[in-house]
Coordinates of C-alpha atoms and ligand atoms in Angstrom, one line a residue:
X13 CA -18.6 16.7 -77.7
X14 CA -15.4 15.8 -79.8
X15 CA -12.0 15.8 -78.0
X16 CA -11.0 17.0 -74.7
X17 CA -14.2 17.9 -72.3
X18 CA -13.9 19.3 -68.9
X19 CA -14.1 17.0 -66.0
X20 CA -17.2 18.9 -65.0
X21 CA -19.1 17.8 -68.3
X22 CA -19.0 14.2 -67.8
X23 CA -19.2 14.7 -64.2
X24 CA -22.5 14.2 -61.6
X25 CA -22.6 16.4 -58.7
X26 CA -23.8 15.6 -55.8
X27 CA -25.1 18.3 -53.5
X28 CA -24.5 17.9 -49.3
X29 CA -26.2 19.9 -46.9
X30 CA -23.3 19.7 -44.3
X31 CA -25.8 19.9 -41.3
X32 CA -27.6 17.1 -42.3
X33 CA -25.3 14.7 -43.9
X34 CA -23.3 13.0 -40.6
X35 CA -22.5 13.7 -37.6
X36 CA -19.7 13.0 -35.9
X37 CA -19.5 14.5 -32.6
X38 CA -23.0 13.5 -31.2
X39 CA -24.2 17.5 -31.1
X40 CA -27.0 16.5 -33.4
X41 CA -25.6 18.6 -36.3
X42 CA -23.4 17.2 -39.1
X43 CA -19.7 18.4 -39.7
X44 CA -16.9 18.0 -41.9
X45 CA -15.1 14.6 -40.1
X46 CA -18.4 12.7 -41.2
X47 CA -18.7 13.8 -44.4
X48 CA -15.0 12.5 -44.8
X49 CA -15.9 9.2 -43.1
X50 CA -19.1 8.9 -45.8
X51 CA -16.8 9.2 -48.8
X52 CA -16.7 5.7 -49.1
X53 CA -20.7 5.4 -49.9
X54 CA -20.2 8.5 -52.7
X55 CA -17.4 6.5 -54.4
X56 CA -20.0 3.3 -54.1
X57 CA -23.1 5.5 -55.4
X58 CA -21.0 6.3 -58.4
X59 CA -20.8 10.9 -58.0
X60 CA -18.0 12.7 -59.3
X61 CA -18.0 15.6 -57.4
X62 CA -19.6 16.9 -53.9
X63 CA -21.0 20.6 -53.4
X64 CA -21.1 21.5 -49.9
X65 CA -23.8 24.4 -48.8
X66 CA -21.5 26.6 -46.7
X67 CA -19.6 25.6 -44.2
X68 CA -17.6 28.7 -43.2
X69 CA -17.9 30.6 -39.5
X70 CA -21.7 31.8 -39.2
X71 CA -24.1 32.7 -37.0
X72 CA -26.4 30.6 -38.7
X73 CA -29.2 32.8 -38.7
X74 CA -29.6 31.1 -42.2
X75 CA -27.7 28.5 -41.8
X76 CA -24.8 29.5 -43.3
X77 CA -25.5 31.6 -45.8
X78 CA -25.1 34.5 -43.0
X79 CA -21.0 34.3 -43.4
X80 CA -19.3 35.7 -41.1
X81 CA -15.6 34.9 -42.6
X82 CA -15.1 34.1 -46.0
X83 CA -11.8 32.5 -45.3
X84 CA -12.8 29.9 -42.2
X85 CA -14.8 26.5 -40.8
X86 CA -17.4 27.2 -38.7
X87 CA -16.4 25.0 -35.1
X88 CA -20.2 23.4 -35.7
X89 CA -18.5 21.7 -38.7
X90 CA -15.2 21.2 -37.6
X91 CA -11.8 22.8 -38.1
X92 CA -9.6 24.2 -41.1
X93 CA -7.7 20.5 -40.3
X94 CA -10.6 18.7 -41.1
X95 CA -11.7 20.3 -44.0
X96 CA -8.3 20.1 -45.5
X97 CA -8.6 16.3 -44.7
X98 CA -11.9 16.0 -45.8
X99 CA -10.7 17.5 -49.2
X100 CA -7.4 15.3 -49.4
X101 CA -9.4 12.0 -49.2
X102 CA -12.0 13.4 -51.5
X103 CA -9.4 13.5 -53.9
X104 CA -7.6 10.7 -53.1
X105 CA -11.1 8.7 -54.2
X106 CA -11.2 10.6 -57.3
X107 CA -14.2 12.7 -56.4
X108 CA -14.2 16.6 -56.8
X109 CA -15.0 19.3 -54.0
X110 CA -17.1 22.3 -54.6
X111 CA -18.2 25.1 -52.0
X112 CA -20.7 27.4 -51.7
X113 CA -19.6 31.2 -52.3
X114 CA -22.8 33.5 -50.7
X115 CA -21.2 37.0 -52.2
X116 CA -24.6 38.6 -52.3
X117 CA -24.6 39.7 -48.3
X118 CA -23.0 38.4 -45.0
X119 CA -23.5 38.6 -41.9
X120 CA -24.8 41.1 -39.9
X121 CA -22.0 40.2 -37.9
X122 CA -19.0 40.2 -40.5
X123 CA -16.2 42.0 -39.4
X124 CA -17.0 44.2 -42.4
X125 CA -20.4 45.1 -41.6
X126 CA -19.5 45.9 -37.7
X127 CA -17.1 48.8 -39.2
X128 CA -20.0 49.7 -41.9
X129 CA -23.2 50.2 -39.3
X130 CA -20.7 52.1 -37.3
X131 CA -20.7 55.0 -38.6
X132 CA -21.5 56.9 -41.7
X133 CA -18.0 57.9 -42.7
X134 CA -16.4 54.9 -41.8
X135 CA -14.1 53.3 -44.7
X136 CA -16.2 50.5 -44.5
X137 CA -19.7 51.9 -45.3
X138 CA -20.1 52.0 -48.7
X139 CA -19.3 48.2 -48.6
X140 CA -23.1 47.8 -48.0
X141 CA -26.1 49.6 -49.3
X142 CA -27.2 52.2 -47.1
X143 CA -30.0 54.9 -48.2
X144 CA -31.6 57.8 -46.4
X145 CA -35.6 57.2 -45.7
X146 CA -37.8 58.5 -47.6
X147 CA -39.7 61.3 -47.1
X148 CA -41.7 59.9 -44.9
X149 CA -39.2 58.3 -42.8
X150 CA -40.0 54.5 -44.0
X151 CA -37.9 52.4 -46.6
X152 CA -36.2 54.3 -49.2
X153 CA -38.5 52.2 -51.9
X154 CA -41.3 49.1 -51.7
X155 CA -38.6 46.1 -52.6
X156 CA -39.6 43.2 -50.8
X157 CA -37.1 40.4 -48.9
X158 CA -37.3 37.3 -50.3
X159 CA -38.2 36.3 -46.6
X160 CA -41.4 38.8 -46.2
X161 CA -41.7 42.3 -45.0
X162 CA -39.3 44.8 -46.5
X163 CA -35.8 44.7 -47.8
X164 CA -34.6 47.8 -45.9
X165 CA -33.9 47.4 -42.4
X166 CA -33.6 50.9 -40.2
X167 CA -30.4 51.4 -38.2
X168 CA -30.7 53.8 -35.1
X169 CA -27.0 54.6 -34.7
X170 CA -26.7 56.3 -38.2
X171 CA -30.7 57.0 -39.2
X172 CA -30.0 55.2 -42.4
X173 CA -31.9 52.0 -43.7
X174 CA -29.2 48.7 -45.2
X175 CA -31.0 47.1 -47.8
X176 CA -31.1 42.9 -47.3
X177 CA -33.1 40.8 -49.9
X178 CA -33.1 38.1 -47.2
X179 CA -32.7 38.2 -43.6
X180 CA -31.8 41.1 -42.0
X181 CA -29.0 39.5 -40.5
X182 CA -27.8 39.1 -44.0
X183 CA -26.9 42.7 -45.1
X184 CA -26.6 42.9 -48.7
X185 CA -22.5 43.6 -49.8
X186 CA -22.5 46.5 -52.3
X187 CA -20.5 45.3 -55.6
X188 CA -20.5 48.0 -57.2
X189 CA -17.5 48.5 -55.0
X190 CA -14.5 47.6 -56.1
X191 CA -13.1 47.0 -52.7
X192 CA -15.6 44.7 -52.4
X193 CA -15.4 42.8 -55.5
X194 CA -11.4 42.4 -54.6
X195 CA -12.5 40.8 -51.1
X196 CA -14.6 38.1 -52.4
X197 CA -12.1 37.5 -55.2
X198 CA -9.3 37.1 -52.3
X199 CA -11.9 34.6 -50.7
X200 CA -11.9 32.5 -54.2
X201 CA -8.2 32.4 -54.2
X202 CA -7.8 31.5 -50.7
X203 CA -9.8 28.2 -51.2
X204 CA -8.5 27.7 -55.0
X205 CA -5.4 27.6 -53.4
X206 CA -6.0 24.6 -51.3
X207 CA -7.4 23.0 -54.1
X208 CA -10.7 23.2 -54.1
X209 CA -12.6 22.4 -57.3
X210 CA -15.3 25.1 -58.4
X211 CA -17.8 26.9 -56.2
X212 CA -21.2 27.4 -56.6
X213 CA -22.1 30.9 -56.3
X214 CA -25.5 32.3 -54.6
X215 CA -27.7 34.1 -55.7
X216 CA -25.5 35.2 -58.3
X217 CA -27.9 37.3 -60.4
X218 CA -28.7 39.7 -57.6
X219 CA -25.4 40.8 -56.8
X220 CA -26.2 44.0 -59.1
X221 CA -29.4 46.5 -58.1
X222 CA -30.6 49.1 -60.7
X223 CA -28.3 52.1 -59.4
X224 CA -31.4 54.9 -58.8
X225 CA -33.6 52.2 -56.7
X226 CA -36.8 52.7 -58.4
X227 CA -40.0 51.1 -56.9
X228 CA -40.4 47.2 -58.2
X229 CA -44.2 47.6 -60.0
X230 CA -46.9 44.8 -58.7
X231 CA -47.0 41.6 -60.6
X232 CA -50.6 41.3 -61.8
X233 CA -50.0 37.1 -62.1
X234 CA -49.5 37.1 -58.2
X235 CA -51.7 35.1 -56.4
X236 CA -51.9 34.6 -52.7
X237 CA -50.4 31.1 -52.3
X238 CA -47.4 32.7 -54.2
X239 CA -44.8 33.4 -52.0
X240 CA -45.1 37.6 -50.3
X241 CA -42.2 38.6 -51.8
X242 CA -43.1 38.0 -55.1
X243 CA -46.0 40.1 -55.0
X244 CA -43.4 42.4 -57.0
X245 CA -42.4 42.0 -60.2
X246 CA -38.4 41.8 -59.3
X247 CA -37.1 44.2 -62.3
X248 CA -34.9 46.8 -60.5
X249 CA -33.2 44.9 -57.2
X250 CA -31.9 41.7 -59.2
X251 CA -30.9 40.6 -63.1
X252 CA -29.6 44.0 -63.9
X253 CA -27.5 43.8 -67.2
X254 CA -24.3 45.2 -65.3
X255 CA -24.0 42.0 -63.1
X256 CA -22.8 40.1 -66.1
X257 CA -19.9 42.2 -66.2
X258 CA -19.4 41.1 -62.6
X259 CA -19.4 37.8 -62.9
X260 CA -17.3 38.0 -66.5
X261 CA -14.6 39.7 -63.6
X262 CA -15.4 36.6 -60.7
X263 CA -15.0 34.0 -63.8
X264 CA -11.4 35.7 -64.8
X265 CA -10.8 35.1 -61.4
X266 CA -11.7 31.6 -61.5
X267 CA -9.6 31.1 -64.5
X268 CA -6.4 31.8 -63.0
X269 CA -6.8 28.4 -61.3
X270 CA -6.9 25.3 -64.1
X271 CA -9.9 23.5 -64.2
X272 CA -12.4 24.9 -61.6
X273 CA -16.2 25.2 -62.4
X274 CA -17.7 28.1 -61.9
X275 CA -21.6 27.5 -61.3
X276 CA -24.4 30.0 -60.6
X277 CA -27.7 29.9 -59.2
X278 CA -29.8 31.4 -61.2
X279 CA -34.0 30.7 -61.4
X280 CA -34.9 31.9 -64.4
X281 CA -36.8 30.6 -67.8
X282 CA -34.3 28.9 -70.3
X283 CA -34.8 31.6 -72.5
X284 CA -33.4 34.1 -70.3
X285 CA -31.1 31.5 -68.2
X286 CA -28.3 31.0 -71.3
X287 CA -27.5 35.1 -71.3
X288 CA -25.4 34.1 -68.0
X289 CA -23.0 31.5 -70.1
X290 CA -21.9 34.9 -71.4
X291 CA -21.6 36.5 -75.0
X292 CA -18.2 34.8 -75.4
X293 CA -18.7 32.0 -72.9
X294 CA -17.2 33.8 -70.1
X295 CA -19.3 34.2 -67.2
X296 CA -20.6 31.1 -65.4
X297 CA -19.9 27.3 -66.5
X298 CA -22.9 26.2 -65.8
X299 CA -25.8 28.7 -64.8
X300 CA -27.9 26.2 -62.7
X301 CA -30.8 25.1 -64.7
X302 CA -34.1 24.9 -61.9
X303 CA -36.3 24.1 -65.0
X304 CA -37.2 20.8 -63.8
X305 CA -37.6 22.2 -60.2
X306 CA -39.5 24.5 -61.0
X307 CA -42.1 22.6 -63.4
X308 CA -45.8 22.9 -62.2
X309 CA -47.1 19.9 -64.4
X310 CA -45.2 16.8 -64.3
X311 CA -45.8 15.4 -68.0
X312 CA -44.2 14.1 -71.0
X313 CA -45.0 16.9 -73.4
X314 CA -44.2 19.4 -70.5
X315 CA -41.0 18.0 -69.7
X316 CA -40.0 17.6 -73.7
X317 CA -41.0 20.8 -74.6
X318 CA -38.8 22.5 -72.2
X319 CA -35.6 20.1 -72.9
X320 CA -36.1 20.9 -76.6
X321 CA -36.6 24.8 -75.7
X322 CA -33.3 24.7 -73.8
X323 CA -31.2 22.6 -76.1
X324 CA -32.9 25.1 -78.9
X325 CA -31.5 27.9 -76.9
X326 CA -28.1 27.1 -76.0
X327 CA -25.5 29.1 -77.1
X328 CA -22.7 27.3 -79.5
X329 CA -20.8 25.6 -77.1
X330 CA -22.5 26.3 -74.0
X331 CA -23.1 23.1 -71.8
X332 CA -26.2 22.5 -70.4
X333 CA -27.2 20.9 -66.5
X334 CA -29.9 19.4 -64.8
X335 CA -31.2 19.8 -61.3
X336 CA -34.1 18.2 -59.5
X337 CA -33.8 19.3 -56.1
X338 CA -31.9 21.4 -53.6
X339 CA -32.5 22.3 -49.9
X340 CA -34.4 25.3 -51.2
X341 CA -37.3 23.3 -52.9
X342 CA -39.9 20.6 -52.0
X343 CA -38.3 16.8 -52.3
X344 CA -39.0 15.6 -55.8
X345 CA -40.6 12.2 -54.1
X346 CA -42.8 14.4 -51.9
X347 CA -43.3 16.5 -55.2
X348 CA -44.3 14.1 -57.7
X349 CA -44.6 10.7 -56.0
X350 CA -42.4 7.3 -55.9
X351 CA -43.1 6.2 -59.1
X352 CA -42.4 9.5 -61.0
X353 CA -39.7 10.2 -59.2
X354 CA -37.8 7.0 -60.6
X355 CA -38.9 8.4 -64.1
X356 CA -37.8 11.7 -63.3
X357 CA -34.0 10.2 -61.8
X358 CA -33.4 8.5 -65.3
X359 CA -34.2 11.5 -66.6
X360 CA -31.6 13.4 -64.6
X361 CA -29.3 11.4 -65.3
X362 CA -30.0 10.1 -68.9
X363 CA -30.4 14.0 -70.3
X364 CA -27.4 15.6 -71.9
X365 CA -25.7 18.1 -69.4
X366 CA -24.2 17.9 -66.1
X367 CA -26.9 16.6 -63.5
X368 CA -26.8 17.8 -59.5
X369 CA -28.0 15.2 -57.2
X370 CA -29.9 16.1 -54.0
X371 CA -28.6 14.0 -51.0
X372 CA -30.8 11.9 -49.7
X373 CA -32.9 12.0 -53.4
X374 CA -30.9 8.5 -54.2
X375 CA -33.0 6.9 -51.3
X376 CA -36.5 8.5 -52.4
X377 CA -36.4 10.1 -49.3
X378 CA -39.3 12.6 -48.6
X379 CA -39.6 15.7 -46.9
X380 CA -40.5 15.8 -43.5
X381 CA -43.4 17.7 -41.6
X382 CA -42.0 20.0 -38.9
X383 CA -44.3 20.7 -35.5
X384 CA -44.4 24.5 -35.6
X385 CA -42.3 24.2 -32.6
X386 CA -39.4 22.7 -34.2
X387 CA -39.7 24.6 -37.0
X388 CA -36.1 27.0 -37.3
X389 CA -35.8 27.9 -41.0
X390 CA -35.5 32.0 -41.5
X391 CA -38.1 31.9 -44.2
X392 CA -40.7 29.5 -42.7
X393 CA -40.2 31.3 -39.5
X394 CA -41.8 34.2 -40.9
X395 CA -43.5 33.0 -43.6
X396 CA -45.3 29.9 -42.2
X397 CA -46.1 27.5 -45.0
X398 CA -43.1 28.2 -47.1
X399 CA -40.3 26.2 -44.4
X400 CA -37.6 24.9 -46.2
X401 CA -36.9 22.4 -43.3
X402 CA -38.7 19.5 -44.5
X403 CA -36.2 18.7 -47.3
X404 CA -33.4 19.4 -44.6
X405 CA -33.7 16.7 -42.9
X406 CA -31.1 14.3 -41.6
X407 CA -29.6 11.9 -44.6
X408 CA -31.0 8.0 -43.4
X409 CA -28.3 5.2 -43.3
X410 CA -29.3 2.5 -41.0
X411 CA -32.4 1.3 -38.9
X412 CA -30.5 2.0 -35.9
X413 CA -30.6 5.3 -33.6
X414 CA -30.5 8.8 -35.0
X415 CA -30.8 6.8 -38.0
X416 CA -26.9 6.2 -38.2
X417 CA -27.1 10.0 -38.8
X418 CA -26.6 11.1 -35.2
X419 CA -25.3 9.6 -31.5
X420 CA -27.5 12.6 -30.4
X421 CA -30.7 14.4 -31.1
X422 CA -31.1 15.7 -34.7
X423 CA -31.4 19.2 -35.3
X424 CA -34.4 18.6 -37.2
X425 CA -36.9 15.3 -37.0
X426 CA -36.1 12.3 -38.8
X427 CA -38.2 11.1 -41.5
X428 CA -40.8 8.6 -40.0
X429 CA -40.6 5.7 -42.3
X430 CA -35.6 5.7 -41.7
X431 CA -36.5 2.3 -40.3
X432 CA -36.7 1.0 -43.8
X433 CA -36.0 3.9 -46.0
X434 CA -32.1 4.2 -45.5
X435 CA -28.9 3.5 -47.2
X436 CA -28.6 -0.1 -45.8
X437 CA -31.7 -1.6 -46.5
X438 CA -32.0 -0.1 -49.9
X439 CA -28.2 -1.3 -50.6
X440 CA -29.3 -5.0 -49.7
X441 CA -32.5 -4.9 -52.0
X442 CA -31.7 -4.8 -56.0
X443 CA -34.8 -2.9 -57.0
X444 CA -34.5 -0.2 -54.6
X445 CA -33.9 3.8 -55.3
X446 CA -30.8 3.3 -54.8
X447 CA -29.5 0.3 -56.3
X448 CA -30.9 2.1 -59.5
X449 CA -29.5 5.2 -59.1
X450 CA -26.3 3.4 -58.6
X451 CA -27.2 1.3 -62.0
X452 CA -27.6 5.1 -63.7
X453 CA -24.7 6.3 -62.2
X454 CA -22.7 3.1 -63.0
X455 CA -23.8 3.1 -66.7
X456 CA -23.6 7.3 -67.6
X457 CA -19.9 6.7 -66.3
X458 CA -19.5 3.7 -68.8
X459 CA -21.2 5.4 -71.9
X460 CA -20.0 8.1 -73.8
X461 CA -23.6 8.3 -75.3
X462 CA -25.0 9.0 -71.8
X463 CA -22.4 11.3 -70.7
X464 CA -21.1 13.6 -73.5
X465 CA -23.2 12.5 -76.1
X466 CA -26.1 14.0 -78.6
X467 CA -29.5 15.0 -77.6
X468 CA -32.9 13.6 -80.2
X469 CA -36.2 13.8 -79.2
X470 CA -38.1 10.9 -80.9
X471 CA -42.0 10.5 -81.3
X472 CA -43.2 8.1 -79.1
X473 CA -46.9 8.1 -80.7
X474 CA -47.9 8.3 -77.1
X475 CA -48.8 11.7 -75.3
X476 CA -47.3 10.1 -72.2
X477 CA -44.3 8.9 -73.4
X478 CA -41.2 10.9 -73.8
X479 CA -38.2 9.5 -75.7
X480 CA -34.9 10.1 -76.7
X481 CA -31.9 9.2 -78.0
X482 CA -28.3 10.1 -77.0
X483 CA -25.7 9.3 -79.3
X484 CA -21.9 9.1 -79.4
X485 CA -19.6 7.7 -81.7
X486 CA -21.7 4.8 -82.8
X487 CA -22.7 4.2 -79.4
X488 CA -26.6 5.1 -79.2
X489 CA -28.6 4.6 -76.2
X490 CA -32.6 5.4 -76.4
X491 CA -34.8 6.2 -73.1
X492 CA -38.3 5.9 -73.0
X493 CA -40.4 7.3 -70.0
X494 CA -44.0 6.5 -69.7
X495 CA -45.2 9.5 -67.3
X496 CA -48.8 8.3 -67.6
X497 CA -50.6 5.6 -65.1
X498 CA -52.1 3.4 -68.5
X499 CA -49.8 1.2 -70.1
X500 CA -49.0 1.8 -73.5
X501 CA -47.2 0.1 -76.5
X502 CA -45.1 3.1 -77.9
X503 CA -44.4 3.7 -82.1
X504 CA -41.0 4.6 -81.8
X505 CA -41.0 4.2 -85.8
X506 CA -37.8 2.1 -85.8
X507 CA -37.0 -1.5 -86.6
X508 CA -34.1 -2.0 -84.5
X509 CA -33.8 -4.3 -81.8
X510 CA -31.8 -3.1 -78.2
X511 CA -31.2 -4.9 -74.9
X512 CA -32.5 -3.4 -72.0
X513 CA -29.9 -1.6 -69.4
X514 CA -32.1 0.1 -66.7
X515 CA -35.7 0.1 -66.0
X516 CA -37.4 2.0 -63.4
X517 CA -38.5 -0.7 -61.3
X518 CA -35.2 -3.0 -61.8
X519 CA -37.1 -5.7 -62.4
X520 CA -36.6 -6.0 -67.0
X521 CA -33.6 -7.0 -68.6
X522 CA -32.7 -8.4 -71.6
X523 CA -33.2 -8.0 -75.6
X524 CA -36.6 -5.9 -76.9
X525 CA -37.6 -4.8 -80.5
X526 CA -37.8 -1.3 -80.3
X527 CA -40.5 -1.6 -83.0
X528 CA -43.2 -2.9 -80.3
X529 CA -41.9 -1.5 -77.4
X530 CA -43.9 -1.7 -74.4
X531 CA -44.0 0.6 -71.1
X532 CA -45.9 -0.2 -68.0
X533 CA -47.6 2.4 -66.2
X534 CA -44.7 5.0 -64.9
X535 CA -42.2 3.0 -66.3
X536 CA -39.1 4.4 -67.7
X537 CA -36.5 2.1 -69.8
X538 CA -32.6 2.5 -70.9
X539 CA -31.9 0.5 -73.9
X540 CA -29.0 0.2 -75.4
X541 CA -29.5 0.5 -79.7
Ligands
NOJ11 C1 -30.0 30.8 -51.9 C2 -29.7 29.6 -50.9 O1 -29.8 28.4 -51.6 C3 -30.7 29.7 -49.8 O2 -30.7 28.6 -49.0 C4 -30.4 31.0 -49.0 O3 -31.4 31.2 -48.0 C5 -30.4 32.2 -50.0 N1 -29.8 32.0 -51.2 C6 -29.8 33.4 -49.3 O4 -28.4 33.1 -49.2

């Protein structure tokens, strides 16, 4: 990348779920005042920027991304005061502060929504998506929620059915409204104004559904450990071509304020995925790349393949991210093991692009089993097997009570092993998940090879090994990652010799000849050329 860059492409963001990050208050749930008092320990892990799921007024049906005011602080999480403080000493520290923007539906209980149920000529109604029942009186067409059951929700007072691709306390906003468009705009400026730094936007490809409503056809590759609502193939309620003309109007938006990211989440194939950088690179910054998330088989060639697909497919000048986890997916630790997971953290954060950070993924932390009692997620509630609350689970800092998370009783269970997976113990022990995330963190921020530089694949020789070399300048830095469980010499073809800077197990240092390189099982190594 020659010359100026954006802060956001050097940057690594680091993703907080508010509820489960601190508490301050002793109700069990984290808030706004402890993420302030933990900015301390993201300045020490070495992040550049924190995205906070939302935080605004709710009734937490989904925890949050039911909003009931676009423009407020939920009292669970504190008040506009602590938010503004938590944002002053974010920036005081140097570190950047995203929010979540959920434009695809509120709440059932928005303000907006109150008026639009009410009654069928209210100025209000068309800001949802209201449709007479069919002939038969059920759903105006078969499009599932992504929660189970159907989309379309009958309301008595007006005989019509509101379409809701989640919950149905999360009515789906109409933007093919311009009133509503302008609204959600207002919302962007309201926060830009205070000086937050970029949001990432929800569910941003299904803000647009095919204007006639045509039945979704059956996906023939469904199978029945897939979740219900993809039974459908999702053509006609989500990725319709007009949204991009949406979010080209929410990024001119976003432009009026200098320097603010503009993220999307988007799960989609590569191939597909870069069309929402935009024909002239005006829609979304960074269209969240779940590639790595979403990645049945855990394996070098697997994992090349689709970095060399997406760095084939970027647009000129598009720049690319990384994620490996979010409170939507399975922990990578519980999805791939300890050992792989180190692999796959220098990967995150030795690939070329912006990587995003799960909290909690620094200490290897696992996701936790929920008793069926306890279990309160909207999506595992009614589809049992699919909870999202195991990888919600409250961050781990000390041995001590509530885990140093909470004076009170955690909303959800505490992982069983906090007593030595947390941030203390693994900050006193120099081969822990942390100290070498910290060591990545530390050395991406010192290397212009590692943050902005060039992508090569290189032949390892070895079907388990996957190497690379980032370049900048003359700076070069090659990793190699052994995802097998066999030791292996790897033929990297080159002569040159390179000290070692991180290894996956903390535990190598020094000089090597990167002509008879070796990797133990799952190891991964940083040398610098
Ligand atoms: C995506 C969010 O990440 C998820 O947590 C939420 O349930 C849905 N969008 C609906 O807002």
């Amino acid at each position: 990348m020659p010359g100026a860059h954006h802060w956001w492409q050097s940057a690594v963001i680091y993703q907080i779920y508010p509820r489960s990050f601190q508490d301050s208050n002793g109700d069990g749930v984290g808030d706004l005042p402890g993420i302030t008092r933990r900015l301390d320990y993201l300045q020490e892990l070495g992040v550049d920027a924190i995205w906070l799921s939302p935080i605004f007024p709710s009734p937490m049906a989904d925890f949050g991304y039911d909003v009931a005011d676009y423009v407020g602080v939920d009292p669970l999480f504190g008040t506009m005061a602590d938010f503004d403080q938590l944002l002053q000493e974010a920036h005081a520290r140097g570190l950047r502060v995203l929010l979540d923007l959920v434009p695809n539906h509120s709440s059932d209980e928005h303000p907006w929504f109150v008026q639009s149920r009410s009654s069928r000529d209210n100025p209000y109604r068309d800001w949802y998506i209201w449709r007479d029942p069919a002939p038969d009186g059920g759903p105006p067409n078969n499009w599932l929620s992504n929660f189970g059951g159907p989309a379309w929700r009958f309301d008595e007072a007006t005989g019509q059915y509101y379409l809701h691709l989640f919950d149905p306390k999360q009515p789906d906003l109409n933007w093919r409204n311009p009133a509503v468009r302008q609204a959600i705009y207002d919302a962007m400026r309201f926060w830009y104004r205070k000086g937050v730094d970029g949001f990432r936007v929800d569910v941003i490809w299904m803000l647009i559904k095919h204007a006639d409503f045509p039945d979704n056809p059956p996906d023939p590759d469904w199978t029945p450990e897939m979740m219900p609502g993809q039974r459908l193939r999702r053509l006609y309620d989500q990725g319709q071509p007009e949204v991009h003309q949406v979010i080209r109007e929410m990024r001119a938006v976003n432009d009026e304020f200098p320097e603010r990211v503009l993220i999307g989440e988007i799960y989609m194939p590569v191939e597909e995925l870069v069309a929402y950088y935009g024909p002239a690179l005006d829609e979304v910054h960074l269209p969240f790349n779940f590639n790595l998330v979403t990645l049945r088989e855990w394996g070098a060639l697997v994992v090349r393949d689709l970095v060399d697909r997406y760095e084939a497919t970027l647009p000129d000048g598009a720049w690319p991210n990384w994620v490996l986890g979010n409170h939507d997916q399975p922990r990578i630790a519980s999805r791939v093991g300890h050992p792989l997971a180190r692999l796959a953290q220098m990967l995150l954060l030795s690939l070329r692009g912006t990587p995003t950070l799960y909290y909690g993924d620094e200490l290897g932390m696992e996701d936790v089993p929920i008793p069926p009692e306890r279990v309160v997620d909207p999506q595992g509630l009614r589809m049992p097997g699919f909870s999202r609350d195991p990888q919600r689970s409250p961050m781990l800092w000390e041995r001590g009570p509530g885990a140093g998370f909470s004076s009170g009783e955690p909303w959800l269970p505490l992982a069983a092993d906090y007593a030595t997976r947390n941030v203390a113990a693994q900050r006193a022990d120099g081969r822990s998940m942390l100290s070498f995330t910290r060591r990545l963190l530390e050395l991406r921020r010192a290397s212009m090879a590692l943050s902005l530089g060039s992508y090569r694949p290189l032949n390892s020789g070895d079907r388990h090994v996957y190497a690379y070399l980032r370049e900048h300048g003359g700076e070069r830095m090659l990793v190699a990652l052994n995802f097998g469980g066999e030791p292996c010499a790897v033929e990297l073809g080159v002569t040159a010799r390179g000290r070692i800077q991180a290894s996956t197990s903390m535990d190598r240092d020094g000089e090597v000849d990167l002509g008879a390189l070796e990797l133990r099982p799952h190891e991964g190594l940083l040398i610098r050329v």
